[in-house]
Structures are given as structure tokens and as C-alpha cells.
């Protein structure tokens, strides 16, 4: 039975989420402040954390930052106010896996949770059943430690960026459509625009391609993306 932590200071929203998630069979706990949420998050094993950005005592972004210092793997979905694009970007850069904009439909929350759990299990199974090192040109990915190195330089990626890069490398030399990437990295239940793929490709390129002389990730306009060894 999957365990979900809700860190949300709006009591009505917290109670609604707790009731709906409990009805779906999840084990649920709640925290109403940032400090309480950080303490509960650090003291238990959670399959997904729902984290509001606007929290008393400690902001959601600060909770996220502190959690990611010791836990890179637990999926975290941010709950944000409409129009808070800078907070969303900051949250994704700090390591959030996804975000939901209030007000939201409970069906979409459930779909995002299922997608996060499925992706995490798939990554764990792949890492356990395969050789831990993936090599492409001067890029090395350790699927167990989730370390990425290019040209001897460590590359820091958020969980979603890592999942996307891993999928590209596992399917090297293949042109992957945005729909394929969405289905495999975000999950079939993803509700949103496929432009999210373009956004994350830009994030990865800034870390994996642009600091280096040769490009690995290639755009095929109107089709999708492909990663392949750099040409001499």
C-alpha cells in the first residue's frame, strides 16, 4: 500500500485530499506547516509527497530544497497558486517532479500520483535489472547512484531531468516523438501540454550539451528529439 504525505496549510484542501486518497486505498498523513511537513517527510518512507508552496513557518520551496539535500528519489508534486510561474520554475529546478495549479480536479491529482509512482517503480526495476553504467560518447550515467558525468565533469540533474535523459540514452539513435516521451517519462495519465517536453529538453541541454563543444541532443522539427554520439 503506497504512502502519501500531504503538506498543505489550507485545512479544507488537506482534508479533501486525505479523504479522496484514503478512498483510493493510499495510506495518508498530513502536515499543516512547513516545519511539521519537513519533519514528517524526513522521518518516514513516502511514495509521493504533495507539497504546497505557500506554507507557514517554512515555505514549500525551502522544504523542497532541504528534502532534496538528503532525498533525491521520493516524488514530490508541488501545489501552486494560479499564475505563480516563477514558483513553478523554481520548484522544478529544485527537484520537484511535477506541479498542480489550484484549483484542481481530484481526478488529475490521482493521475499525477499514479504517474509518479509508476515512473519511480519503473526506474527502480530498470536500475536493479541492468548494468548500472550507460555510456554515450563522453557521457556516463550511473542508473543506481543516478550520477551523471560528461567529459569528466559531474552534471547535476533534477529527478525529472534525469528520467528524461535516461530515456533518451536508452533509446539512442532513435527519433522520439513528444507523445512517446510524455508516455514514458511522465506517464500515460499525464494531463497537460506536450510543450513540457520542449521545456525539459532545454533544461537538459543547458547542463549536458551547451557547456561542451559537441552536441548530443538533436531536434527533428515536427517530429521530436534524438540523442546520439557527437560527430567528429
JSON list of C-alpha atoms in Angstrom, two decimals:
[
{"chain": "A", "resi": 1, "resn": "UNK", "atom": "CA", "xyz": [0.00, 0.00, 0.00]},
{"chain": "A", "resi": 2, "resn": "UNK", "atom": "CA", "xyz": [1.55, 3.30, -1.13]},
{"chain": "A", "resi": 3, "resn": "UNK", "atom": "CA", "xyz": [2.10, 6.03, 1.45]},
{"chain": "A", "resi": 4, "resn": "UNK", "atom": "CA", "xyz": [1.42, 9.67, 0.65]},
{"chain": "A", "resi": 5, "resn": "UNK", "atom": "CA", "xyz": [2.29, 12.76, 2.70]},
{"chain": "A", "resi": 6, "resn": "UNK", "atom": "CA", "xyz": [0.22, 15.92, 2.22]},
{"chain": "A", "resi": 7, "resn": "UNK", "atom": "CA", "xyz": [1.88, 19.19, 3.31]},
{"chain": "A", "resi": 8, "resn": "UNK", "atom": "CA", "xyz": [-0.88, 21.76, 2.97]},
{"chain": "A", "resi": 9, "resn": "UNK", "atom": "CA", "xyz": [-1.96, 24.55, 5.34]},
{"chain": "A", "resi": 10, "resn": "UNK", "atom": "CA", "xyz": [-5.48, 25.04, 3.90]},
{"chain": "A", "resi": 11, "resn": "UNK", "atom": "CA", "xyz": [-7.45, 22.68, 6.12]},
{"chain": "A", "resi": 12, "resn": "UNK", "atom": "CA", "xyz": [-10.29, 22.10, 3.63]},
{"chain": "A", "resi": 13, "resn": "UNK", "atom": "CA", "xyz": [-7.92, 21.15, 0.83]},
{"chain": "A", "resi": 14, "resn": "UNK", "atom": "CA", "xyz": [-5.86, 18.91, 3.13]},
{"chain": "A", "resi": 15, "resn": "UNK", "atom": "CA", "xyz": [-8.99, 17.12, 4.39]},
{"chain": "A", "resi": 16, "resn": "UNK", "atom": "CA", "xyz": [-10.37, 16.66, 0.87]},
{"chain": "A", "resi": 17, "resn": "UNK", "atom": "CA", "xyz": [-7.10, 15.21, -0.39]},
{"chain": "A", "resi": 18, "resn": "UNK", "atom": "CA", "xyz": [-6.79, 12.96, 2.66]},
{"chain": "A", "resi": 19, "resn": "UNK", "atom": "CA", "xyz": [-10.33, 11.65, 2.21]},
{"chain": "A", "resi": 20, "resn": "UNK", "atom": "CA", "xyz": [-10.06, 11.05, -1.54]},
{"chain": "A", "resi": 21, "resn": "UNK", "atom": "CA", "xyz": [-6.62, 9.43, -1.34]},
{"chain": "A", "resi": 22, "resn": "UNK", "atom": "CA", "xyz": [-7.76, 7.23, 1.54]},
{"chain": "A", "resi": 23, "resn": "UNK", "atom": "CA", "xyz": [-10.76, 6.16, -0.52]},
{"chain": "A", "resi": 24, "resn": "UNK", "atom": "CA", "xyz": [-8.37, 5.16, -3.32]},
{"chain": "A", "resi": 25, "resn": "UNK", "atom": "CA", "xyz": [-6.50, 2.87, -0.90]},
{"chain": "A", "resi": 26, "resn": "UNK", "atom": "CA", "xyz": [-3.48, 5.02, -0.08]},
{"chain": "A", "resi": 27, "resn": "UNK", "atom": "CA", "xyz": [-2.11, 5.43, 3.43]},
{"chain": "A", "resi": 28, "resn": "UNK", "atom": "CA", "xyz": [-2.15, 9.18, 4.06]},
{"chain": "A", "resi": 29, "resn": "UNK", "atom": "CA", "xyz": [-0.72, 11.59, 6.61]},
{"chain": "A", "resi": 30, "resn": "UNK", "atom": "CA", "xyz": [-0.97, 15.39, 6.72]},
{"chain": "A", "resi": 31, "resn": "UNK", "atom": "CA", "xyz": [1.11, 18.32, 7.92]},
{"chain": "A", "resi": 32, "resn": "UNK", "atom": "CA", "xyz": [-0.21, 21.88, 8.15]},
{"chain": "A", "resi": 33, "resn": "UNK", "atom": "CA", "xyz": [3.09, 23.80, 8.38]},
{"chain": "A", "resi": 34, "resn": "UNK", "atom": "CA", "xyz": [6.41, 23.70, 6.59]},
{"chain": "A", "resi": 35, "resn": "UNK", "atom": "CA", "xyz": [8.35, 22.65, 9.66]},
{"chain": "A", "resi": 36, "resn": "UNK", "atom": "CA", "xyz": [5.93, 19.86, 10.53]},
{"chain": "A", "resi": 37, "resn": "UNK", "atom": "CA", "xyz": [5.97, 18.70, 6.91]},
{"chain": "A", "resi": 38, "resn": "UNK", "atom": "CA", "xyz": [9.76, 18.64, 6.77]},
{"chain": "A", "resi": 39, "resn": "UNK", "atom": "CA", "xyz": [9.92, 16.63, 9.99]},
{"chain": "A", "resi": 40, "resn": "UNK", "atom": "CA", "xyz": [7.35, 14.07, 8.78]},
{"chain": "A", "resi": 41, "resn": "UNK", "atom": "CA", "xyz": [8.93, 13.85, 5.33]},
{"chain": "A", "resi": 42, "resn": "UNK", "atom": "CA", "xyz": [12.35, 13.16, 6.82]},
{"chain": "A", "resi": 43, "resn": "UNK", "atom": "CA", "xyz": [11.12, 10.60, 9.34]},
{"chain": "A", "resi": 44, "resn": "UNK", "atom": "CA", "xyz": [9.18, 8.28, 7.05]},
{"chain": "A", "resi": 45, "resn": "UNK", "atom": "CA", "xyz": [9.31, 6.41, 3.76]},
{"chain": "A", "resi": 46, "resn": "UNK", "atom": "CA", "xyz": [6.86, 8.04, 1.33]},
{"chain": "A", "resi": 47, "resn": "UNK", "atom": "CA", "xyz": [5.87, 7.05, -2.17]},
{"chain": "A", "resi": 48, "resn": "UNK", "atom": "CA", "xyz": [4.70, 10.58, -3.06]},
{"chain": "A", "resi": 49, "resn": "UNK", "atom": "CA", "xyz": [4.72, 13.95, -1.26]},
{"chain": "A", "resi": 50, "resn": "UNK", "atom": "CA", "xyz": [2.14, 16.62, -2.13]},
{"chain": "A", "resi": 51, "resn": "UNK", "atom": "CA", "xyz": [3.74, 19.92, -1.16]},
{"chain": "A", "resi": 52, "resn": "UNK", "atom": "CA", "xyz": [2.05, 23.32, -1.09]},
{"chain": "A", "resi": 53, "resn": "UNK", "atom": "CA", "xyz": [4.33, 26.26, -1.87]},
{"chain": "A", "resi": 54, "resn": "UNK", "atom": "CA", "xyz": [2.67, 28.81, 0.42]},
{"chain": "A", "resi": 55, "resn": "UNK", "atom": "CA", "xyz": [3.16, 27.42, 3.93]},
{"chain": "A", "resi": 56, "resn": "UNK", "atom": "CA", "xyz": [3.55, 28.98, 7.39]},
{"chain": "A", "resi": 57, "resn": "UNK", "atom": "CA", "xyz": [6.83, 28.67, 9.35]},
{"chain": "A", "resi": 58, "resn": "UNK", "atom": "CA", "xyz": [8.78, 27.35, 6.35]},
{"chain": "A", "resi": 59, "resn": "UNK", "atom": "CA", "xyz": [7.93, 27.86, 2.66]},
{"chain": "A", "resi": 60, "resn": "UNK", "atom": "CA", "xyz": [7.27, 24.91, 0.43]},
{"chain": "A", "resi": 61, "resn": "UNK", "atom": "CA", "xyz": [10.28, 25.77, -1.72]},
{"chain": "A", "resi": 62, "resn": "UNK", "atom": "CA", "xyz": [12.54, 25.74, 1.34]},
{"chain": "A", "resi": 63, "resn": "UNK", "atom": "CA", "xyz": [11.06, 22.41, 2.43]},
{"chain": "A", "resi": 64, "resn": "UNK", "atom": "CA", "xyz": [11.76, 21.07, -1.06]},
{"chain": "A", "resi": 65, "resn": "UNK", "atom": "CA", "xyz": [15.33, 22.39, -1.04]},
{"chain": "A", "resi": 66, "resn": "UNK", "atom": "CA", "xyz": [16.09, 20.77, 2.31]},
{"chain": "A", "resi": 67, "resn": "UNK", "atom": "CA", "xyz": [14.48, 17.47, 1.37]},
{"chain": "A", "resi": 68, "resn": "UNK", "atom": "CA", "xyz": [16.46, 17.20, -1.85]},
{"chain": "A", "resi": 69, "resn": "UNK", "atom": "CA", "xyz": [19.71, 17.56, 0.09]},
{"chain": "A", "resi": 70, "resn": "UNK", "atom": "CA", "xyz": [19.13, 14.11, 1.61]},
{"chain": "A", "resi": 71, "resn": "UNK", "atom": "CA", "xyz": [16.47, 12.51, -0.62]},
{"chain": "A", "resi": 72, "resn": "UNK", "atom": "CA", "xyz": [16.74, 12.70, -4.40]},
{"chain": "A", "resi": 73, "resn": "UNK", "atom": "CA", "xyz": [14.24, 9.99, -5.22]},
{"chain": "A", "resi": 74, "resn": "UNK", "atom": "CA", "xyz": [10.89, 10.47, -3.45]},
{"chain": "A", "resi": 75, "resn": "UNK", "atom": "CA", "xyz": [8.47, 12.00, -6.00]},
{"chain": "A", "resi": 76, "resn": "UNK", "atom": "CA", "xyz": [7.30, 15.47, -4.95]},
{"chain": "A", "resi": 77, "resn": "UNK", "atom": "CA", "xyz": [4.32, 17.20, -6.56]},
{"chain": "A", "resi": 78, "resn": "UNK", "atom": "CA", "xyz": [4.02, 20.93, -5.87]},
{"chain": "A", "resi": 79, "resn": "UNK", "atom": "CA", "xyz": [0.64, 22.55, -5.22]},
{"chain": "A", "resi": 80, "resn": "UNK", "atom": "CA", "xyz": [0.79, 26.12, -6.55]},
{"chain": "A", "resi": 81, "resn": "UNK", "atom": "CA", "xyz": [-1.48, 29.13, -6.91]},
{"chain": "A", "resi": 82, "resn": "UNK", "atom": "CA", "xyz": [-2.65, 30.11, -10.37]},
{"chain": "A", "resi": 83, "resn": "UNK", "atom": "CA", "xyz": [-0.23, 32.48, -12.06]},
{"chain": "A", "resi": 84, "resn": "UNK", "atom": "CA", "xyz": [2.76, 31.60, -9.87]},
{"chain": "A", "resi": 85, "resn": "UNK", "atom": "CA", "xyz": [5.02, 30.68, -12.81]},
{"chain": "A", "resi": 86, "resn": "UNK", "atom": "CA", "xyz": [8.29, 31.78, -11.12]},
{"chain": "A", "resi": 87, "resn": "UNK", "atom": "CA", "xyz": [7.50, 29.49, -8.17]},
{"chain": "A", "resi": 88, "resn": "UNK", "atom": "CA", "xyz": [6.80, 26.60, -10.53]},
{"chain": "A", "resi": 89, "resn": "UNK", "atom": "CA", "xyz": [10.11, 27.11, -12.34]},
{"chain": "A", "resi": 90, "resn": "UNK", "atom": "CA", "xyz": [11.99, 27.42, -9.05]},
{"chain": "A", "resi": 91, "resn": "UNK", "atom": "CA", "xyz": [10.33, 24.27, -7.75]},
{"chain": "A", "resi": 92, "resn": "UNK", "atom": "CA", "xyz": [11.21, 22.25, -10.83]},
{"chain": "A", "resi": 93, "resn": "UNK", "atom": "CA", "xyz": [14.79, 23.49, -10.69]},
{"chain": "A", "resi": 94, "resn": "UNK", "atom": "CA", "xyz": [14.99, 22.47, -7.02]},
{"chain": "A", "resi": 95, "resn": "UNK", "atom": "CA", "xyz": [13.95, 18.92, -7.88]},
{"chain": "A", "resi": 96, "resn": "UNK", "atom": "CA", "xyz": [10.14, 18.75, -7.88]},
{"chain": "A", "resi": 97, "resn": "UNK", "atom": "CA", "xyz": [8.78, 16.04, -10.15]},
{"chain": "A", "resi": 98, "resn": "UNK", "atom": "CA", "xyz": [5.57, 17.79, -11.13]},
{"chain": "A", "resi": 99, "resn": "UNK", "atom": "CA", "xyz": [3.18, 20.56, -10.11]},
{"chain": "A", "resi": 100, "resn": "UNK", "atom": "CA", "xyz": [-0.57, 21.13, -9.83]},
{"chain": "A", "resi": 101, "resn": "UNK", "atom": "CA", "xyz": [-2.25, 24.53, -10.10]},
{"chain": "A", "resi": 102, "resn": "UNK", "atom": "CA", "xyz": [-5.07, 25.36, -7.70]},
{"chain": "A", "resi": 103, "resn": "UNK", "atom": "CA", "xyz": [-7.98, 24.90, -8.05]},
{"chain": "A", "resi": 104, "resn": "UNK", "atom": "CA", "xyz": [-7.53, 21.37, -9.35]},
{"chain": "A", "resi": 105, "resn": "UNK", "atom": "CA", "xyz": [-9.70, 18.34, -10.08]},
{"chain": "A", "resi": 106, "resn": "UNK", "atom": "CA", "xyz": [-9.10, 15.38, -7.79]},
{"chain": "A", "resi": 107, "resn": "UNK", "atom": "CA", "xyz": [-9.02, 13.06, -10.82]},
{"chain": "A", "resi": 108, "resn": "UNK", "atom": "CA", "xyz": [-6.00, 14.94, -12.15]},
{"chain": "A", "resi": 109, "resn": "UNK", "atom": "CA", "xyz": [-4.26, 14.73, -8.76]},
{"chain": "A", "resi": 110, "resn": "UNK", "atom": "CA", "xyz": [-4.81, 10.97, -8.72]},
{"chain": "A", "resi": 111, "resn": "UNK", "atom": "CA", "xyz": [-3.49, 10.66, -12.26]},
{"chain": "A", "resi": 112, "resn": "UNK", "atom": "CA", "xyz": [-0.32, 12.61, -11.44]},
{"chain": "A", "resi": 113, "resn": "UNK", "atom": "CA", "xyz": [0.25, 10.49, -8.33]},
{"chain": "A", "resi": 114, "resn": "UNK", "atom": "CA", "xyz": [-0.14, 7.24, -10.29]},
{"chain": "A", "resi": 115, "resn": "UNK", "atom": "CA", "xyz": [2.27, 8.52, -12.94]},
{"chain": "A", "resi": 116, "resn": "UNK", "atom": "CA", "xyz": [4.90, 9.42, -10.33]},
{"chain": "A", "resi": 117, "resn": "UNK", "atom": "CA", "xyz": [4.62, 6.04, -8.60]},
{"chain": "A", "resi": 118, "resn": "UNK", "atom": "CA", "xyz": [4.76, 4.16, -11.88]},
{"chain": "A", "resi": 119, "resn": "UNK", "atom": "CA", "xyz": [7.81, 6.07, -13.10]},
{"chain": "A", "resi": 120, "resn": "UNK", "atom": "CA", "xyz": [9.63, 5.53, -9.81]},
{"chain": "A", "resi": 121, "resn": "UNK", "atom": "CA", "xyz": [8.94, 1.78, -9.83]},
{"chain": "A", "resi": 122, "resn": "UNK", "atom": "CA", "xyz": [10.00, 1.51, -13.47]},
{"chain": "A", "resi": 123, "resn": "UNK", "atom": "CA", "xyz": [13.27, 3.32, -12.79]},
{"chain": "A", "resi": 124, "resn": "UNK", "atom": "CA", "xyz": [13.98, 1.13, -9.75]},
{"chain": "A", "resi": 125, "resn": "UNK", "atom": "CA", "xyz": [13.32, -2.07, -11.70]},
{"chain": "A", "resi": 126, "resn": "UNK", "atom": "CA", "xyz": [15.46, -0.92, -14.62]},
{"chain": "A", "resi": 127, "resn": "UNK", "atom": "CA", "xyz": [18.32, 0.01, -12.32]},
{"chain": "A", "resi": 128, "resn": "UNK", "atom": "CA", "xyz": [18.13, -3.29, -10.44]},
{"chain": "A", "resi": 129, "resn": "UNK", "atom": "CA", "xyz": [17.99, -5.45, -13.56]},
{"chain": "A", "resi": 130, "resn": "UNK", "atom": "CA", "xyz": [20.60, -3.85, -15.76]},
{"chain": "A", "resi": 131, "resn": "UNK", "atom": "CA", "xyz": [24.23, -2.84, -15.78]},
{"chain": "A", "resi": 132, "resn": "UNK", "atom": "CA", "xyz": [24.45, 0.35, -13.73]},
{"chain": "A", "resi": 133, "resn": "UNK", "atom": "CA", "xyz": [26.54, 2.29, -16.24]},
{"chain": "A", "resi": 134, "resn": "UNK", "atom": "CA", "xyz": [25.25, 3.67, -19.53]},
{"chain": "A", "resi": 135, "resn": "UNK", "atom": "CA", "xyz": [27.81, 5.23, -21.86]},
{"chain": "A", "resi": 136, "resn": "UNK", "atom": "CA", "xyz": [27.28, 7.55, -24.81]},
{"chain": "A", "resi": 137, "resn": "UNK", "atom": "CA", "xyz": [30.29, 9.33, -26.24]},
{"chain": "A", "resi": 138, "resn": "UNK", "atom": "CA", "xyz": [31.82, 11.15, -23.21]},
{"chain": "A", "resi": 139, "resn": "UNK", "atom": "CA", "xyz": [28.55, 10.96, -21.24]},
{"chain": "A", "resi": 140, "resn": "UNK", "atom": "CA", "xyz": [28.22, 8.43, -18.39]},
{"chain": "A", "resi": 141, "resn": "UNK", "atom": "CA", "xyz": [25.03, 7.67, -16.47]},
{"chain": "A", "resi": 142, "resn": "UNK", "atom": "CA", "xyz": [25.03, 5.52, -13.34]},
{"chain": "A", "resi": 143, "resn": "UNK", "atom": "CA", "xyz": [21.45, 4.22, -13.09]},
{"chain": "A", "resi": 144, "resn": "UNK", "atom": "CA", "xyz": [21.87, 3.10, -9.48]},
{"chain": "A", "resi": 145, "resn": "UNK", "atom": "CA", "xyz": [23.53, 6.13, -7.94]},
{"chain": "A", "resi": 146, "resn": "UNK", "atom": "CA", "xyz": [21.84, 8.44, -10.51]},
{"chain": "A", "resi": 147, "resn": "UNK", "atom": "CA", "xyz": [25.14, 10.21, -11.11]},
{"chain": "A", "resi": 148, "resn": "UNK", "atom": "CA", "xyz": [25.70, 11.85, -14.49]},
{"chain": "A", "resi": 149, "resn": "UNK", "atom": "CA", "xyz": [29.15, 12.80, -15.76]},
{"chain": "A", "resi": 150, "resn": "UNK", "atom": "CA", "xyz": [30.14, 14.32, -19.09]},
{"chain": "A", "resi": 151, "resn": "UNK", "atom": "CA", "xyz": [33.75, 14.79, -20.08]},
{"chain": "A", "resi": 152, "resn": "UNK", "atom": "CA", "xyz": [34.78, 14.09, -16.51]},
{"chain": "A", "resi": 153, "resn": "UNK", "atom": "CA", "xyz": [32.52, 16.88, -15.21]},
{"chain": "A", "resi": 154, "resn": "UNK", "atom": "CA", "xyz": [29.66, 15.93, -12.83]},
{"chain": "A", "resi": 155, "resn": "UNK", "atom": "CA", "xyz": [26.25, 17.12, -14.06]},
{"chain": "A", "resi": 156, "resn": "UNK", "atom": "CA", "xyz": [23.52, 17.86, -11.50]},
{"chain": "A", "resi": 157, "resn": "UNK", "atom": "CA", "xyz": [20.01, 16.95, -12.73]},
{"chain": "A", "resi": 158, "resn": "UNK", "atom": "CA", "xyz": [16.60, 17.09, -11.11]},
{"chain": "A", "resi": 159, "resn": "UNK", "atom": "CA", "xyz": [14.71, 13.75, -10.88]},
{"chain": "A", "resi": 160, "resn": "UNK", "atom": "CA", "xyz": [12.58, 14.54, -13.94]},
{"chain": "A", "resi": 161, "resn": "UNK", "atom": "CA", "xyz": [15.57, 15.73, -15.95]},
{"chain": "A", "resi": 162, "resn": "UNK", "atom": "CA", "xyz": [17.40, 12.51, -15.05]},
{"chain": "A", "resi": 163, "resn": "UNK", "atom": "CA", "xyz": [14.41, 10.38, -16.09]},
{"chain": "A", "resi": 164, "resn": "UNK", "atom": "CA", "xyz": [14.19, 12.18, -19.44]},
{"chain": "A", "resi": 165, "resn": "UNK", "atom": "CA", "xyz": [17.92, 11.93, -20.15]},
{"chain": "A", "resi": 166, "resn": "UNK", "atom": "CA", "xyz": [17.89, 8.25, -19.19]},
{"chain": "A", "resi": 167, "resn": "UNK", "atom": "CA", "xyz": [15.00, 7.54, -21.57]},
{"chain": "A", "resi": 168, "resn": "UNK", "atom": "CA", "xyz": [16.79, 9.32, -24.42]},
{"chain": "A", "resi": 169, "resn": "UNK", "atom": "CA", "xyz": [20.04, 7.42, -23.84]},
{"chain": "A", "resi": 170, "resn": "UNK", "atom": "CA", "xyz": [18.27, 4.08, -23.51]},
{"chain": "A", "resi": 171, "resn": "UNK", "atom": "CA", "xyz": [16.73, 4.79, -26.93]},
{"chain": "A", "resi": 172, "resn": "UNK", "atom": "CA", "xyz": [19.79, 6.36, -28.51]},
{"chain": "A", "resi": 173, "resn": "UNK", "atom": "CA", "xyz": [19.86, 6.99, -32.27]},
{"chain": "A", "resi": 174, "resn": "UNK", "atom": "CA", "xyz": [16.04, 6.88, -32.35]},
{"chain": "A", "resi": 175, "resn": "UNK", "atom": "CA", "xyz": [13.91, 9.93, -33.05]},
{"chain": "A", "resi": 176, "resn": "UNK", "atom": "CA", "xyz": [11.36, 10.02, -30.23]},
{"chain": "A", "resi": 177, "resn": "UNK", "atom": "CA", "xyz": [8.14, 11.99, -30.56]},
{"chain": "A", "resi": 178, "resn": "UNK", "atom": "CA", "xyz": [6.88, 14.25, -27.80]},
{"chain": "A", "resi": 179, "resn": "UNK", "atom": "CA", "xyz": [3.98, 11.85, -27.26]},
{"chain": "A", "resi": 180, "resn": "UNK", "atom": "CA", "xyz": [6.36, 8.91, -26.77]},
{"chain": "A", "resi": 181, "resn": "UNK", "atom": "CA", "xyz": [8.42, 10.88, -24.29]},
{"chain": "A", "resi": 182, "resn": "UNK", "atom": "CA", "xyz": [5.34, 12.06, -22.38]},
{"chain": "A", "resi": 183, "resn": "UNK", "atom": "CA", "xyz": [4.02, 8.49, -22.11]},
{"chain": "A", "resi": 184, "resn": "UNK", "atom": "CA", "xyz": [7.29, 7.01, -20.89]},
{"chain": "A", "resi": 185, "resn": "UNK", "atom": "CA", "xyz": [8.67, 9.81, -18.69]},
{"chain": "A", "resi": 186, "resn": "UNK", "atom": "CA", "xyz": [5.52, 11.49, -17.38]},
{"chain": "A", "resi": 187, "resn": "UNK", "atom": "CA", "xyz": [3.15, 8.54, -17.73]},
{"chain": "A", "resi": 188, "resn": "UNK", "atom": "CA", "xyz": [0.04, 7.74, -19.76]},
{"chain": "A", "resi": 189, "resn": "UNK", "atom": "CA", "xyz": [-2.12, 9.57, -17.22]},
{"chain": "A", "resi": 190, "resn": "UNK", "atom": "CA", "xyz": [-0.30, 12.87, -17.73]},
{"chain": "A", "resi": 191, "resn": "UNK", "atom": "CA", "xyz": [-2.70, 15.77, -18.13]},
{"chain": "A", "resi": 192, "resn": "UNK", "atom": "CA", "xyz": [-1.07, 18.76, -19.75]},
{"chain": "A", "resi": 193, "resn": "UNK", "atom": "CA", "xyz": [0.61, 20.20, -22.83]},
{"chain": "A", "resi": 194, "resn": "UNK", "atom": "CA", "xyz": [3.33, 18.27, -24.67]},
{"chain": "A", "resi": 195, "resn": "UNK", "atom": "CA", "xyz": [5.33, 21.52, -24.66]},
{"chain": "A", "resi": 196, "resn": "UNK", "atom": "CA", "xyz": [6.58, 20.40, -21.26]},
{"chain": "A", "resi": 197, "resn": "UNK", "atom": "CA", "xyz": [8.94, 18.12, -23.21]},
{"chain": "A", "resi": 198, "resn": "UNK", "atom": "CA", "xyz": [10.46, 21.10, -25.02]},
{"chain": "A", "resi": 199, "resn": "UNK", "atom": "CA", "xyz": [10.94, 22.89, -21.70]},
{"chain": "A", "resi": 200, "resn": "UNK", "atom": "CA", "xyz": [12.78, 19.95, -20.15]},
{"chain": "A", "resi": 201, "resn": "UNK", "atom": "CA", "xyz": [14.89, 19.36, -23.24]},
{"chain": "A", "resi": 202, "resn": "UNK", "atom": "CA", "xyz": [16.08, 22.97, -22.87]},
{"chain": "A", "resi": 203, "resn": "UNK", "atom": "CA", "xyz": [16.89, 22.34, -19.19]},
{"chain": "A", "resi": 204, "resn": "UNK", "atom": "CA", "xyz": [18.95, 19.25, -20.06]},
{"chain": "A", "resi": 205, "resn": "UNK", "atom": "CA", "xyz": [20.75, 20.92, -22.94]},
{"chain": "A", "resi": 206, "resn": "UNK", "atom": "CA", "xyz": [21.89, 23.76, -20.68]},
{"chain": "A", "resi": 207, "resn": "UNK", "atom": "CA", "xyz": [23.56, 21.19, -18.41]},
{"chain": "A", "resi": 208, "resn": "UNK", "atom": "CA", "xyz": [24.58, 18.34, -20.72]},
{"chain": "A", "resi": 209, "resn": "UNK", "atom": "CA", "xyz": [25.21, 19.98, -24.12]},
{"chain": "A", "resi": 210, "resn": "UNK", "atom": "CA", "xyz": [25.86, 23.72, -24.00]},
{"chain": "A", "resi": 211, "resn": "UNK", "atom": "CA", "xyz": [28.89, 23.65, -21.66]},
{"chain": "A", "resi": 212, "resn": "UNK", "atom": "CA", "xyz": [30.63, 21.19, -24.01]},
{"chain": "A", "resi": 213, "resn": "UNK", "atom": "CA", "xyz": [31.97, 21.57, -27.57]},
{"chain": "A", "resi": 214, "resn": "UNK", "atom": "CA", "xyz": [29.94, 18.74, -29.14]},
{"chain": "A", "resi": 215, "resn": "UNK", "atom": "CA", "xyz": [26.15, 18.38, -29.17]},
{"chain": "A", "resi": 216, "resn": "UNK", "atom": "CA", "xyz": [24.49, 15.09, -28.23]},
{"chain": "A", "resi": 217, "resn": "UNK", "atom": "CA", "xyz": [20.77, 16.02, -28.25]},
{"chain": "A", "resi": 218, "resn": "UNK", "atom": "CA", "xyz": [19.29, 16.79, -31.67]},
{"chain": "A", "resi": 219, "resn": "UNK", "atom": "CA", "xyz": [15.95, 18.30, -32.66]},
{"chain": "A", "resi": 220, "resn": "UNK", "atom": "CA", "xyz": [13.98, 16.93, -35.59]},
{"chain": "A", "resi": 221, "resn": "UNK", "atom": "CA", "xyz": [11.45, 19.64, -36.31]},
{"chain": "A", "resi": 222, "resn": "UNK", "atom": "CA", "xyz": [7.89, 18.47, -36.43]},
{"chain": "A", "resi": 223, "resn": "UNK", "atom": "CA", "xyz": [8.92, 15.02, -35.16]},
{"chain": "A", "resi": 224, "resn": "UNK", "atom": "CA", "xyz": [10.77, 15.06, -31.84]},
{"chain": "A", "resi": 225, "resn": "UNK", "atom": "CA", "xyz": [14.21, 14.54, -30.34]},
{"chain": "A", "resi": 226, "resn": "UNK", "atom": "CA", "xyz": [17.12, 12.14, -30.64]},
{"chain": "A", "resi": 227, "resn": "UNK", "atom": "CA", "xyz": [20.33, 11.64, -28.68]},
{"chain": "A", "resi": 228, "resn": "UNK", "atom": "CA", "xyz": [23.35, 10.21, -30.47]},
{"chain": "A", "resi": 229, "resn": "UNK", "atom": "CA", "xyz": [27.11, 10.28, -30.39]},
{"chain": "A", "resi": 230, "resn": "UNK", "atom": "CA", "xyz": [28.61, 13.56, -31.44]},
{"chain": "A", "resi": 231, "resn": "UNK", "atom": "CA", "xyz": [30.01, 13.80, -34.92]},
{"chain": "A", "resi": 232, "resn": "UNK", "atom": "CA", "xyz": [33.72, 14.46, -35.28]}
]
